[in-house]
GROMACS .gro file of C-alpha atoms in nm:
model
  116
    1GLN     CA    1   0.024   0.037   0.038
    2VAL     CA    2   0.063   0.385   0.037
    3GLN     CA    3   0.063   0.584   0.220
    4LEU     CA    4   0.059   1.004   0.194
    5VAL     CA    5   0.108   1.294   0.375
    6GLU     CA    6   0.029   1.628   0.173
    7SER     CA    7   0.203   2.010   0.352
    8GLY     CA    8   0.241   2.372   0.177
    9GLY     CA    9  -0.186   2.430   0.217
   10GLY     CA   10  -0.205   2.806   0.395
   11LEU     CA   11  -0.372   3.192   0.323
   12VAL     CA   12  -0.282   3.324   0.046
   13GLN     CA   13  -0.376   3.689  -0.113
   14ALA     CA   14  -0.533   3.670  -0.463
   15GLY     CA   15  -0.186   3.684  -0.673
   16GLY     CA   16  -0.023   3.524  -0.488
   17SER     CA   17   0.192   3.179  -0.532
   18LEU     CA   18   0.194   2.867  -0.282
   19ARG     CA   19   0.357   2.487  -0.329
   20LEU     CA   20   0.198   2.178  -0.173
   21SER     CA   21   0.425   1.899  -0.146
   22CYS     CA   22   0.282   1.550  -0.102
   23ALA     CA   23   0.559   1.298   0.028
   24ALA     CA   24   0.441   0.922  -0.072
   25SER     CA   25   0.581   0.574   0.139
   26GLY     CA   26   0.560   0.197   0.121
   27SER     CA   27   0.499   0.016  -0.217
   28ILE     CA   28   0.603   0.359  -0.414
   29SER     CA   29   0.681   0.124  -0.685
   30SER     CA   30   0.415   0.035  -0.810
   31ILE     CA   31   0.264   0.371  -0.855
   32ASN     CA   32   0.123   0.509  -1.202
   33VAL     CA   33  -0.039   0.807  -1.167
   34MET     CA   34   0.000   1.073  -0.914
   35GLY     CA   35  -0.203   1.337  -0.823
   36TRP     CA   36  -0.397   1.666  -0.690
   37TYR     CA   37  -0.784   1.699  -0.651
   38ARG     CA   38  -0.939   1.987  -0.430
   39GLN     CA   39  -1.289   2.038  -0.270
   40ALA     CA   40  -1.441   2.295  -0.249
   41PRO     CA   41  -1.740   2.368   0.032
   42GLY     CA   42  -2.039   2.276  -0.064
   43LYS     CA   43  -1.901   2.144  -0.368
   44GLN     CA   44  -1.785   1.771  -0.516
   45ARG     CA   45  -1.404   1.649  -0.498
   46GLU     CA   46  -1.258   1.777  -0.885
   47LEU     CA   47  -0.898   1.657  -1.061
   48VAL     CA   48  -0.705   1.943  -1.057
   49ALA     CA   49  -0.374   1.797  -1.230
   50ILE     CA   50  -0.200   1.436  -1.235
   51ILE     CA   51   0.071   1.304  -1.387
   52THR     CA   52   0.197   0.962  -1.601
   53ASN     CA   53   0.485   0.688  -1.525
   54ILE     CA   54   0.602   0.861  -1.827
   55ARG     CA   55   0.509   1.200  -1.726
   56SER     CA   56   0.228   1.289  -1.931
   57THR     CA   57   0.035   1.549  -1.791
   58ASN     CA   58  -0.310   1.643  -1.763
   59TYR     CA   59  -0.488   1.945  -1.559
   60ALA     CA   60  -0.795   2.086  -1.499
   61ASP     CA   61  -0.902   2.402  -1.734
   62SER     CA   62  -0.983   2.625  -1.441
   63VAL     CA   63  -0.582   2.622  -1.389
   64LYS     CA   64  -0.398   2.608  -1.667
   65GLY     CA   65  -0.099   2.798  -1.759
   66ARG     CA   66  -0.124   2.868  -1.372
   67PHE     CA   67  -0.020   2.556  -1.188
   68THR     CA   68   0.244   2.294  -1.257
   69ILE     CA   69   0.231   1.941  -1.145
   70SER     CA   70   0.547   1.781  -1.073
   71ARG     CA   71   0.705   1.483  -0.936
   72THR     CA   72   1.048   1.261  -0.814
   73SER     CA   73   1.221   1.030  -1.040
   74ALA     CA   74   1.170   0.774  -0.731
   75LYS     CA   75   0.814   0.845  -0.752
   76ASN     CA   76   0.831   0.873  -0.341
   77ALA     CA   77   0.728   1.273  -0.361
   78VAL     CA   78   0.481   1.474  -0.594
   79TYR     CA   79   0.473   1.866  -0.582
   80LEU     CA   80   0.175   2.133  -0.717
   81GLN     CA   81   0.302   2.506  -0.802
   82MET     CA   82  -0.002   2.737  -0.788
   83ASN     CA   83   0.032   3.077  -0.877
   84SER     CA   84  -0.178   3.351  -1.000
   85LEU     CA   85  -0.400   3.176  -0.732
   86LYS     CA   86  -0.794   3.332  -0.729
   87PRO     CA   87  -1.070   3.342  -0.476
   88GLU     CA   88  -1.205   3.022  -0.579
   89ASP     CA   89  -0.914   2.803  -0.609
   90THR     CA   90  -0.994   2.767  -0.230
   91ALA     CA   91  -1.043   2.447  -0.121
   92VAL     CA   92  -0.921   2.149   0.108
   93TYR     CA   93  -0.636   1.973  -0.195
   94TYR     CA   94  -0.560   1.617  -0.183
   95CYS     CA   95  -0.297   1.388  -0.272
   96ASN     CA   96  -0.360   1.056  -0.513
   97THR     CA   97  -0.222   0.811  -0.660
   98ARG     CA   98  -0.328   0.565  -0.843
   99THR     CA   99  -0.091   0.191  -0.897
  100PHE     CA  100  -0.095  -0.006  -1.188
  101SER     CA  101  -0.376  -0.230  -1.055
  102GLY     CA  102  -0.617   0.044  -1.021
  103ARG     CA  103  -0.536   0.095  -0.630
  104ASP     CA  104  -0.610   0.479  -0.543
  105ALA     CA  105  -0.421   0.633  -0.246
  106TRP     CA  106  -0.478   0.986  -0.050
  107GLY     CA  107  -0.408   1.214   0.158
  108GLN     CA  108  -0.514   1.347   0.452
  109GLY     CA  109  -0.600   1.732   0.249
  110THR     CA  110  -0.395   2.057   0.312
  111LEU     CA  111  -0.654   2.364   0.343
  112VAL     CA  112  -0.595   2.635   0.037
  113THR     CA  113  -0.728   2.979   0.088
  114VAL     CA  114  -0.742   3.245  -0.115
  115SER     CA  115  -0.863   3.591  -0.002
  116SER     CA  116  -0.968   3.843  -0.250
   0.00000   0.00000   0.00000
C-alpha cells in the first residue's frame, strides 16, 4: 500500500503563489499516476492535475497556465506549484496516487485559502 502526507497549504492573497508537497511511502514502485484533487465547501471533489508514469500531465481547464504538477524520479513525492491564485481556488487539496493495478491512495488533505 501507499501512504501519502501533504504539506504546504495555507492562507494567501489573490495573485499569490503556494507550493504543495506530497510525500509518498510504502509500495511506491507500484505507483502509475500521481495527482492532486480539490474539494471546495459544498462542492464535489474535482481533479486539479495528474502526472503519469511517463510524466505526461493533464490539468483542469480552470488551472491551466497557472498550476504546474511535478514529481520526483523515484515517485516518492509529487508537487503542485500554484501561481496567480484566485479566491475560487480555495479548497482542501488532496494528493492521490493510483497503482498499475488501479488501487487509489489519498492523503489527509491540506487547506488552501485564497483571500480577495
